[in-house]
mmCIF file of C-alpha atoms in Angstrom:
data_model
loop_
_atom_site.group_PDB
_atom_site.id
_atom_site.type_symbol
_atom_site.label_atom_id
_atom_site.label_comp_id
_atom_site.label_asym_id
_atom_site.label_seq_id
_atom_site.Cartn_x
_atom_site.Cartn_y
_atom_site.Cartn_z
ATOM 1 C CA MET L 1 0.141 -0.093 0.043
ATOM 2 C CA LYS L 2 2.896 2.399 0.972
ATOM 3 C CA ARG L 3 4.331 1.692 -2.705
ATOM 4 C CA LYS L 4 1.028 2.630 -4.287
ATOM 5 C CA LYS L 5 0.564 5.746 -2.376
ATOM 6 C CA THR L 6 4.012 7.008 -3.132
ATOM 7 C CA PHE L 7 3.498 6.084 -6.911
ATOM 8 C CA PHE L 8 0.300 8.100 -6.712
ATOM 9 C CA LEU L 9 1.849 11.183 -5.083
ATOM 10 C CA ILE L 10 4.841 11.222 -7.710
ATOM 11 C CA ALA L 11 2.123 10.820 -10.537
ATOM 12 C CA LEU L 12 0.058 13.613 -9.232
ATOM 13 C CA ALA L 13 3.078 15.831 -8.805
ATOM 14 C CA ALA L 14 4.127 15.222 -12.490
ATOM 15 C CA GLY L 15 0.555 15.879 -13.649
ATOM 16 C CA CYS L 16 0.491 19.146 -11.890
ATOM 17 C CA ILE L 17 4.028 20.173 -13.163
ATOM 18 C CA GLY L 18 2.531 19.108 -16.652
ATOM 19 C CA MET L 19 -0.473 21.207 -16.326
ATOM 20 C CA THR L 20 1.683 24.238 -15.052
ATOM 21 C CA GLY L 21 3.908 23.737 -18.050
ATOM 22 C CA CYS L 22 1.020 23.661 -20.326
ATOM 23 C CA ALA L 23 -0.547 26.778 -18.960
ATOM 24 C CA GLY L 24 2.719 28.511 -19.319
ATOM 25 C CA ASN L 25 3.034 27.542 -22.704
ATOM 26 C CA ASP L 26 -0.543 28.733 -23.551
ATOM 27 C CA MET L 27 0.182 32.277 -21.727
ATOM 28 C CA GLU L 28 3.252 32.359 -23.983
ATOM 29 C CA ARG L 29 1.239 31.796 -26.942
ATOM 30 C CA ALA L 30 -1.676 34.114 -25.795
ATOM 31 C CA ALA L 31 1.302 36.663 -25.417
ATOM 32 C CA SER L 32 2.728 35.983 -28.948
ATOM 33 C CA ALA L 33 -0.832 36.274 -30.439
ATOM 34 C CA ASP L 34 -0.721 39.911 -29.475
ATOM 35 C CA VAL L 35 2.468 40.139 -31.724
ATOM 36 C CA ILE L 36 1.787 41.444 -35.267
ATOM 37 C CA ASN L 37 4.188 39.635 -37.535
ATOM 38 C CA ILE L 38 5.274 41.363 -40.499
ATOM 39 C CA GLN L 39 7.392 40.019 -43.667
ATOM 40 C CA ILE L 40 9.197 42.891 -45.589
ATOM 41 C CA ALA L 41 10.391 41.446 -48.888
ATOM 42 C CA TYR L 42 12.423 42.618 -51.777
ATOM 43 C CA GLU L 43 14.712 41.697 -54.706
ATOM 44 C CA ASN L 44 17.753 43.649 -53.151
ATOM 45 C CA ASN L 45 20.858 41.830 -51.625
ATOM 46 C CA PRO L 46 22.132 42.623 -48.339
ATOM 47 C CA GLY L 47 24.037 45.491 -47.952
ATOM 48 C CA GLU L 48 22.385 47.673 -50.697
ATOM 49 C CA PRO L 49 20.959 50.991 -49.460
ATOM 50 C CA ILE L 50 17.314 49.348 -49.739
ATOM 51 C CA ASP L 51 18.504 46.442 -47.503
ATOM 52 C CA LEU L 52 19.987 48.711 -44.891
ATOM 53 C CA ALA L 53 17.069 51.065 -44.664
ATOM 54 C CA CYS L 54 14.773 48.117 -44.454
ATOM 55 C CA GLN L 55 16.875 47.160 -41.390
ATOM 56 C CA LYS L 56 16.306 50.703 -39.954
ATOM 57 C CA TRP L 57 12.678 50.458 -40.524
ATOM 58 C CA LYS L 58 12.395 46.992 -38.584
ATOM 59 C CA GLU L 59 14.390 48.817 -35.826
ATOM 60 C CA LEU L 60 12.116 51.628 -35.461
ATOM 61 C CA LEU L 61 8.928 49.874 -36.048
ATOM 62 C CA GLU L 62 9.866 47.383 -33.317
ATOM 63 C CA GLU L 63 11.023 49.903 -30.851
ATOM 64 C CA GLU L 64 8.358 52.455 -31.258
ATOM 65 C CA SER L 65 5.765 49.927 -31.103
ATOM 66 C CA ASN L 66 6.939 48.698 -27.830
ATOM 67 C CA GLY L 67 7.250 45.078 -29.215
ATOM 68 C CA GLN L 68 3.676 44.932 -30.856
ATOM 69 C CA PHE L 69 5.134 44.458 -34.119
ATOM 70 C CA HIS L 70 7.559 41.861 -35.097
ATOM 71 C CA VAL L 71 9.438 42.045 -38.593
ATOM 72 C CA GLU L 72 11.315 39.489 -40.682
ATOM 73 C CA LEU L 73 13.366 40.817 -43.692
ATOM 74 C CA TYR L 74 13.559 38.792 -46.705
ATOM 75 C CA PRO L 75 16.034 40.238 -49.329
ATOM 76 C CA SER L 76 17.220 38.656 -52.401
ATOM 77 C CA SER L 77 13.886 37.634 -53.538
ATOM 78 C CA GLN L 78 13.706 34.935 -50.972
ATOM 79 C CA LEU L 79 9.656 35.096 -50.847
ATOM 80 C CA GLY L 80 9.625 35.037 -54.771
ATOM 81 C CA THR L 81 9.138 37.512 -57.512
ATOM 82 C CA LYS L 82 7.575 40.975 -56.825
ATOM 83 C CA GLY L 83 4.603 39.863 -58.480
ATOM 84 C CA ASP L 84 4.403 36.579 -56.014
ATOM 85 C CA ILE L 85 4.731 38.841 -53.120
ATOM 86 C CA ILE L 86 1.936 41.366 -54.308
ATOM 87 C CA ASN L 87 -0.351 38.290 -54.901
ATOM 88 C CA GLN L 88 0.249 37.178 -51.213
ATOM 89 C CA GLU L 89 -0.633 40.622 -50.148
ATOM 90 C CA ILE L 90 -3.857 40.739 -52.208
ATOM 91 C CA ALA L 91 -4.611 37.337 -50.365
ATOM 92 C CA GLY L 92 -4.538 38.882 -47.174
ATOM 93 C CA ASP L 93 -0.902 37.849 -45.790
ATOM 94 C CA SER L 94 0.891 40.340 -43.590
ATOM 95 C CA VAL L 95 3.699 40.739 -46.051
ATOM 96 C CA ILE L 96 4.998 44.288 -47.347
ATOM 97 C CA THR L 97 7.124 44.774 -50.470
ATOM 98 C CA LEU L 98 8.088 47.670 -52.823
ATOM 99 C CA ALA L 99 6.678 48.547 -56.066
ATOM 100 C CA ASN L 100 6.501 51.513 -58.527
ATOM 101 C CA GLY L 101 3.922 52.908 -60.911
ATOM 102 C CA ALA L 102 4.843 50.486 -63.943
ATOM 103 C CA PHE L 103 3.794 47.762 -61.588
ATOM 104 C CA TYR L 104 0.626 49.314 -60.377
ATOM 105 C CA ALA L 105 -0.257 49.982 -63.936
ATOM 106 C CA ASP L 106 -0.682 46.232 -64.375
ATOM 107 C CA LEU L 107 -2.851 45.880 -61.693
ATOM 108 C CA GLY L 108 -5.236 48.148 -63.187
ATOM 109 C CA VAL L 109 -3.979 51.873 -62.337
ATOM 110 C CA SER L 110 -2.719 52.724 -65.831
ATOM 111 C CA ASP L 111 -1.736 56.385 -65.426
ATOM 112 C CA PHE L 112 0.418 55.524 -62.523
ATOM 113 C CA SER L 113 2.922 53.977 -65.128
ATOM 114 C CA VAL L 114 3.670 57.539 -66.386
ATOM 115 C CA THR L 115 6.248 57.812 -63.477
ATOM 116 C CA PHE L 116 8.411 55.085 -65.345
ATOM 117 C CA ALA L 117 8.169 56.990 -68.842
ATOM 118 C CA PRO L 118 11.848 57.284 -70.032
ATOM 119 C CA TYR L 119 13.533 60.694 -69.530
ATOM 120 C CA LEU L 120 10.486 62.438 -68.491
ATOM 121 C CA PHE L 121 11.707 63.361 -64.987
ATOM 122 C CA ARG L 122 15.294 65.092 -64.833
ATOM 123 C CA SER L 123 15.819 65.448 -61.316
ATOM 124 C CA TRP L 124 14.642 64.100 -57.884
ATOM 125 C CA ASP L 125 12.798 67.271 -57.396
ATOM 126 C CA ASP L 126 10.834 66.605 -60.403
ATOM 127 C CA ILE L 127 9.308 63.376 -59.173
ATOM 128 C CA GLU L 128 9.022 64.256 -55.529
ATOM 129 C CA LYS L 129 6.739 67.175 -56.768
ATOM 130 C CA LEU L 130 4.723 64.672 -58.496
ATOM 131 C CA ALA L 131 4.517 62.233 -55.455
ATOM 132 C CA ALA L 132 3.147 65.305 -53.272
ATOM 133 C CA SER L 133 0.355 66.334 -55.576
ATOM 134 C CA ASP L 134 -3.249 65.465 -55.492
ATOM 135 C CA TRP L 135 -2.796 63.393 -58.762
ATOM 136 C CA TRP L 136 -0.649 61.141 -56.871
ATOM 137 C CA ALA L 137 -3.000 60.843 -54.159
ATOM 138 C CA GLU L 138 -5.658 60.004 -56.614
ATOM 139 C CA GLN L 139 -3.846 57.117 -58.154
ATOM 140 C CA GLU L 140 -3.287 55.678 -54.689
ATOM 141 C CA GLN L 141 -7.046 55.717 -53.980
ATOM 142 C CA GLU L 142 -7.653 54.046 -57.147
ATOM 143 C CA LEU L 143 -4.920 51.429 -56.696
ATOM 144 C CA LYS L 144 -6.780 50.705 -53.151
ATOM 145 C CA GLU L 145 -10.126 50.243 -55.076
ATOM 146 C CA THR L 146 -9.160 48.367 -58.084
ATOM 147 C CA SER L 147 -6.475 45.998 -56.356
ATOM 148 C CA GLY L 148 -6.947 45.874 -52.911
ATOM 149 C CA LEU L 149 -3.129 47.339 -52.120
ATOM 150 C CA THR L 150 -2.404 50.183 -49.708
ATOM 151 C CA ILE L 151 0.644 52.397 -50.097
ATOM 152 C CA LEU L 152 2.259 53.083 -46.933
ATOM 153 C CA ALA L 153 5.070 55.592 -48.189
ATOM 154 C CA SER L 154 6.218 57.210 -51.496
ATOM 155 C CA ASN L 155 9.393 58.834 -50.338
ATOM 156 C CA TRP L 156 11.881 56.197 -51.137
ATOM 157 C CA HIS L 157 14.776 56.810 -53.714
ATOM 158 C CA TYR L 158 15.366 53.460 -55.321
ATOM 159 C CA GLY L 159 17.944 55.198 -57.320
ATOM 160 C CA VAL L 160 18.674 56.841 -60.876
ATOM 161 C CA ARG L 161 18.562 54.154 -63.318
ATOM 162 C CA HIS L 162 21.354 53.679 -65.894
ATOM 163 C CA THR L 163 22.345 51.045 -68.197
ATOM 164 C CA LEU L 164 25.259 48.567 -68.103
ATOM 165 C CA THR L 165 26.292 46.516 -70.982
ATOM 166 C CA LYS L 166 28.687 44.244 -72.371
ATOM 167 C CA LYS L 167 29.602 46.582 -75.242
ATOM 168 C CA PRO L 168 30.079 50.296 -75.440
ATOM 169 C CA VAL L 169 26.931 52.386 -75.392
ATOM 170 C CA THR L 170 27.520 56.070 -75.999
ATOM 171 C CA SER L 171 24.380 56.946 -77.789
ATOM 172 C CA PRO L 172 20.853 55.783 -78.563
ATOM 173 C CA GLU L 173 22.124 54.477 -81.796
ATOM 174 C CA ASP L 174 24.321 51.977 -79.916
ATOM 175 C CA MET L 175 21.265 50.596 -77.985
ATOM 176 C CA LYS L 176 20.149 49.062 -81.368
ATOM 177 C CA GLY L 177 19.581 45.307 -81.320
ATOM 178 C CA LEU L 178 20.738 44.829 -77.621
ATOM 179 C CA LYS L 179 19.047 42.567 -75.411
ATOM 180 C CA ILE L 180 18.518 44.614 -72.177
ATOM 181 C CA ARG L 181 17.050 43.143 -69.057
ATOM 182 C CA VAL L 182 14.381 45.088 -67.409
ATOM 183 C CA PRO L 183 11.769 44.331 -64.790
ATOM 184 C CA GLY L 184 8.718 42.276 -65.366
ATOM 185 C CA ASN L 185 6.406 45.175 -66.547
ATOM 186 C CA GLN L 186 5.342 46.038 -70.252
ATOM 187 C CA LEU L 187 6.117 49.684 -70.062
ATOM 188 C CA GLN L 188 9.765 49.113 -69.458
ATOM 189 C CA VAL L 189 9.815 46.525 -72.024
ATOM 190 C CA ASP L 190 8.333 49.074 -74.561
ATOM 191 C CA SER L 191 10.713 52.231 -73.444
ATOM 192 C CA MET L 192 13.592 49.948 -74.268
ATOM 193 C CA GLU L 193 12.124 48.948 -77.533
ATOM 194 C CA ALA L 194 11.730 52.493 -78.550
ATOM 195 C CA LEU L 195 15.458 52.845 -78.221
ATOM 196 C CA GLY L 196 15.700 49.867 -80.509
ATOM 197 C CA ALA L 197 16.837 47.590 -77.795
ATOM 198 C CA ALA L 198 14.807 44.281 -76.910
ATOM 199 C CA GLY L 199 13.496 44.684 -73.245
ATOM 200 C CA THR L 200 13.847 41.532 -71.761
ATOM 201 C CA PRO L 201 11.921 41.033 -68.512
ATOM 202 C CA MET L 202 14.047 38.682 -66.154
ATOM 203 C CA SER L 203 14.293 38.231 -62.254
ATOM 204 C CA LEU L 204 17.058 40.215 -60.906
ATOM 205 C CA GLY L 205 18.685 36.777 -59.352
ATOM 206 C CA ASP L 206 18.897 35.336 -63.118
ATOM 207 C CA VAL L 207 20.940 38.376 -64.742
ATOM 208 C CA TYR L 208 24.284 37.437 -63.785
ATOM 209 C CA THR L 209 24.451 34.096 -65.444
ATOM 210 C CA ALA L 210 22.459 35.391 -68.216
ATOM 211 C CA LEU L 211 25.184 37.892 -68.620
ATOM 212 C CA GLN L 212 27.873 35.507 -68.386
ATOM 213 C CA GLN L 213 26.067 33.186 -71.260
ATOM 214 C CA SER L 214 25.376 36.268 -73.439
ATOM 215 C CA THR L 215 21.641 35.506 -73.241
ATOM 216 C CA ILE L 216 21.359 39.149 -72.752
ATOM 217 C CA ASP L 217 23.701 42.146 -73.442
ATOM 218 C CA GLY L 218 22.979 44.424 -70.475
ATOM 219 C CA LEU L 219 20.663 45.300 -67.621
ATOM 220 C CA GLU L 220 19.515 48.740 -66.378
ATOM 221 C CA ASN L 221 19.125 49.629 -62.492
ATOM 222 C CA PRO L 222 20.707 52.125 -60.314
ATOM 223 C CA ILE L 223 24.576 51.922 -59.728
ATOM 224 C CA SER L 224 24.365 50.745 -56.093
ATOM 225 C CA VAL L 225 22.121 47.639 -57.320
ATOM 226 C CA ILE L 226 24.458 46.878 -60.113
ATOM 227 C CA GLU L 227 27.709 47.074 -58.208
ATOM 228 C CA ASN L 228 26.276 45.226 -55.412
ATOM 229 C CA GLY L 229 25.052 42.514 -57.698
ATOM 230 C CA LYS L 230 28.571 41.910 -59.202
ATOM 231 C CA TYR L 231 27.245 42.302 -62.705
ATOM 232 C CA GLN L 232 30.301 44.434 -63.636
ATOM 233 C CA GLU L 233 32.374 41.200 -63.453
ATOM 234 C CA VAL L 234 30.554 40.038 -66.630
ATOM 235 C CA ALA L 235 29.663 43.540 -68.320
ATOM 236 C CA LYS L 236 32.218 46.482 -68.435
ATOM 237 C CA TYR L 237 30.302 49.486 -69.945
ATOM 238 C CA LEU L 238 28.087 51.842 -67.851
ATOM 239 C CA CYS L 239 26.127 54.511 -69.839
ATOM 240 C CA GLU L 240 24.767 57.165 -66.989
ATOM 241 C CA ASP L 241 21.570 57.752 -69.268
ATOM 242 C CA ALA L 242 19.597 58.538 -66.255
ATOM 243 C CA HIS L 243 16.297 57.052 -68.194
ATOM 244 C CA ILE L 244 14.521 57.048 -64.662
ATOM 245 C CA TYR L 245 14.395 58.670 -61.362
ATOM 246 C CA ASP L 246 13.005 55.619 -59.574
ATOM 247 C CA LEU L 247 10.920 57.078 -56.554
ATOM 248 C CA THR L 248 9.517 53.655 -55.148
ATOM 249 C CA THR L 249 6.636 53.041 -52.783
ATOM 250 C CA TRP L 250 6.110 50.161 -50.196
ATOM 251 C CA CYS L 251 2.575 48.455 -50.257
ATOM 252 C CA CYS L 252 0.733 46.082 -48.261
ATOM 253 C CA GLY L 253 -2.634 44.350 -48.702
ATOM 254 C CA GLU L 254 -5.749 46.286 -47.733
ATOM 255 C CA GLU L 255 -7.173 43.333 -45.905
ATOM 256 C CA PHE L 256 -4.033 43.095 -43.580
ATOM 257 C CA PHE L 257 -3.938 46.938 -43.170
ATOM 258 C CA GLU L 258 -7.624 47.088 -42.006
ATOM 259 C CA SER L 259 -6.805 44.454 -39.669
ATOM 260 C CA LEU L 260 -4.583 46.997 -37.563
ATOM 261 C CA THR L 261 -5.874 49.446 -35.086
ATOM 262 C CA PRO L 262 -5.675 53.122 -36.484
ATOM 263 C CA GLU L 263 -2.609 53.818 -34.104
ATOM 264 C CA GLN L 264 -0.977 50.601 -35.713
ATOM 265 C CA GLN L 265 -1.678 52.004 -38.927
ATOM 266 C CA GLU L 266 -0.305 55.363 -38.440
ATOM 267 C CA LEU L 267 2.863 53.796 -36.883
ATOM 268 C CA LEU L 268 3.455 51.432 -39.854
ATOM 269 C CA LYS L 269 3.120 54.497 -42.214
ATOM 270 C CA LYS L 270 5.202 56.766 -40.164
ATOM 271 C CA THR L 271 8.104 54.436 -39.405
ATOM 272 C CA CYS L 272 8.203 53.505 -43.165
ATOM 273 C CA GLU L 273 8.531 57.191 -44.133
ATOM 274 C CA GLU L 274 11.271 57.647 -41.558
ATOM 275 C CA ALA L 275 13.125 54.764 -42.894
ATOM 276 C CA GLY L 276 12.680 56.389 -46.612
ATOM 277 C CA VAL L 277 14.384 59.408 -45.193
ATOM 278 C CA TYR L 278 17.143 57.291 -43.767
ATOM 279 C CA ASN L 279 17.425 55.283 -47.277
ATOM 280 C CA ASN L 280 17.715 58.632 -48.999
ATOM 281 C CA GLY L 281 20.285 59.933 -46.937
ATOM 282 C CA ILE L 282 22.463 56.973 -47.430
ATOM 283 C CA LEU L 283 21.791 56.557 -51.060
ATOM 284 C CA GLU L 284 24.236 59.207 -52.504
ATOM 285 C CA ASP L 285 27.125 58.206 -50.131
ATOM 286 C CA GLU L 286 26.402 54.514 -51.346
ATOM 287 C CA THR L 287 26.008 55.516 -54.887
ATOM 288 C CA GLU L 288 29.418 56.991 -54.779
ATOM 289 C CA LYS L 289 31.187 54.146 -53.053
ATOM 290 C CA SER L 290 29.736 51.910 -55.652
ATOM 291 C CA MET L 291 30.880 54.025 -58.404
ATOM 292 C CA ALA L 292 34.330 53.894 -57.137
ATOM 293 C CA LYS L 293 34.310 50.506 -57.028
ATOM 294 C CA LEU L 294 33.103 49.769 -60.590
ATOM 295 C CA ILE L 295 35.863 52.072 -61.721
ATOM 296 C CA ILE L 296 38.761 50.113 -59.848
ATOM 297 C CA GLU L 297 37.076 46.998 -61.760
ATOM 298 C CA ASP L 298 37.827 48.549 -65.002
ATOM 299 C CA VAL L 299 34.208 49.418 -65.858
ATOM 300 C CA GLN L 300 34.263 52.304 -68.421
ATOM 301 C CA VAL L 301 31.971 55.007 -67.472
ATOM 302 C CA TYR L 302 30.194 57.415 -70.344
ATOM 303 C CA GLU L 303 28.303 60.245 -68.838
ATOM 304 C CA VAL L 304 25.660 61.628 -70.946
ATOM 305 C CA GLU L 305 25.592 65.284 -71.555
ATOM 306 C CA ASP L 306 22.891 65.572 -74.102
ATOM 307 C CA MET L 307 19.887 64.173 -72.527
ATOM 308 C CA ASP L 308 17.519 65.608 -74.897
ATOM 309 C CA GLU L 309 18.974 63.330 -77.548
ATOM 310 C CA TRP L 310 17.765 60.264 -75.517
ATOM 311 C CA PHE L 311 14.584 61.895 -74.917
ATOM 312 C CA GLU L 312 13.748 62.516 -78.618
ATOM 313 C CA ALA L 313 14.993 59.013 -79.424
ATOM 314 C CA SER L 314 12.369 57.662 -77.119
ATOM 315 C CA GLN L 315 9.590 59.593 -78.711
ATOM 316 C CA THR L 316 8.128 56.435 -80.775
ATOM 317 C CA PHE L 317 7.235 55.402 -76.774
ATOM 318 C CA TYR L 318 4.979 58.522 -76.312
ATOM 319 C CA GLN L 319 3.416 58.389 -79.657
ATOM 320 C CA LYS L 320 1.746 55.159 -78.661
ATOM 321 C CA ALA L 321 1.661 55.494 -74.762
ATOM 322 C CA GLU L 322 -1.853 56.996 -74.331
ATOM 323 C CA GLN L 323 -3.656 54.257 -76.453
ATOM 324 C CA LYS L 324 -1.559 51.457 -75.434
ATOM 325 C CA TYR L 325 -1.636 51.811 -71.667
ATOM 326 C CA GLY L 326 -5.009 53.594 -71.568
ATOM 327 C CA TRP L 327 -3.475 56.825 -70.142
ATOM 328 C CA THR L 328 -5.952 59.857 -69.814
ATOM 329 C CA GLU L 329 -5.694 62.142 -72.583
ATOM 330 C CA GLY L 330 -2.839 64.909 -72.078
ATOM 331 C CA LEU L 331 -1.508 62.951 -68.862
ATOM 332 C CA VAL L 332 2.091 63.719 -69.889
ATOM 333 C CA ASP L 333 1.255 67.653 -70.178
ATOM 334 C CA THR L 334 -0.619 67.151 -66.818
ATOM 335 C CA VAL L 335 2.644 65.795 -65.268
ATOM 336 C CA LYS L 336 4.711 68.256 -66.889
ATOM 337 C CA ALA L 337 2.534 71.013 -65.625
ATOM 338 C CA ILE L 338 2.766 69.680 -61.996
ATOM 339 C CA ILE L 339 6.516 69.548 -62.340
ATOM 340 C CA ALA L 340 6.862 72.889 -63.571
ATOM 341 C CA GLU L 341 4.811 74.476 -60.588
#
């Protein structure tokens, strides 16, 4: 009897410990259930300005929310292509990615793609004036209504986009017949074709091998992205044609955004904009460092002096744009007027 009693007491104690452990685990799960887990995904590689600024955004959001938000960063297309991620956003996942007007046009907001029209903007001031306008706010609202996406911030400089090639390019004439990698949107394909090149959509992660195997002849991107991707190892000619001042935005799904409290929504937007200011502050310095590395690695750099020559060469793009992309009549003139204000 004594042995049975002892066994019973041990079993009872073990059961109590187990119940306490389960209760503790449940409390931990309940606490963690209050934490909002966010995945921020992008194509850029670790060390690029966008990645460094995303690290800053993570730090700001987690600290200023007192742990309400937990952020995981996924650089280098770890969660898939931009299109894959945007589909996840629309489906309601708590994922955030960067995108621009050309991608939003493919989602039904046709006028937004004018932000990627070649050589339309000649400075950051030009594109920032547009982003601060009522016109821009209207595009954001239309995006929300047509695709279920919410833009969190529109102040991030992605960079001035130039062209790196395997043979010298010093004029629009030199672009003819070249296969140039572009992101997966129709507008950038067409803007390259207006210069006589074949715009070739391709994931950024596939570009190095494609250049190495001469599947493509070059790519266009900001200098820091080019250098960080080591594309200069297989292509040695950089034309600073500045065809796009790429002001990018960060977006999430409307379903996820509306699941947050007004205070959480405001904090998410606020920290995104703050990280954008940080990004813009380091971009110029990082671009200069990247250019210096390219020159050390024997990249030949051609600085365009007559930008009008390139704009004129791209006119076939503008002649077809309103009809092809469904732009509002006079859209380019509207944008030029906003820039001139």
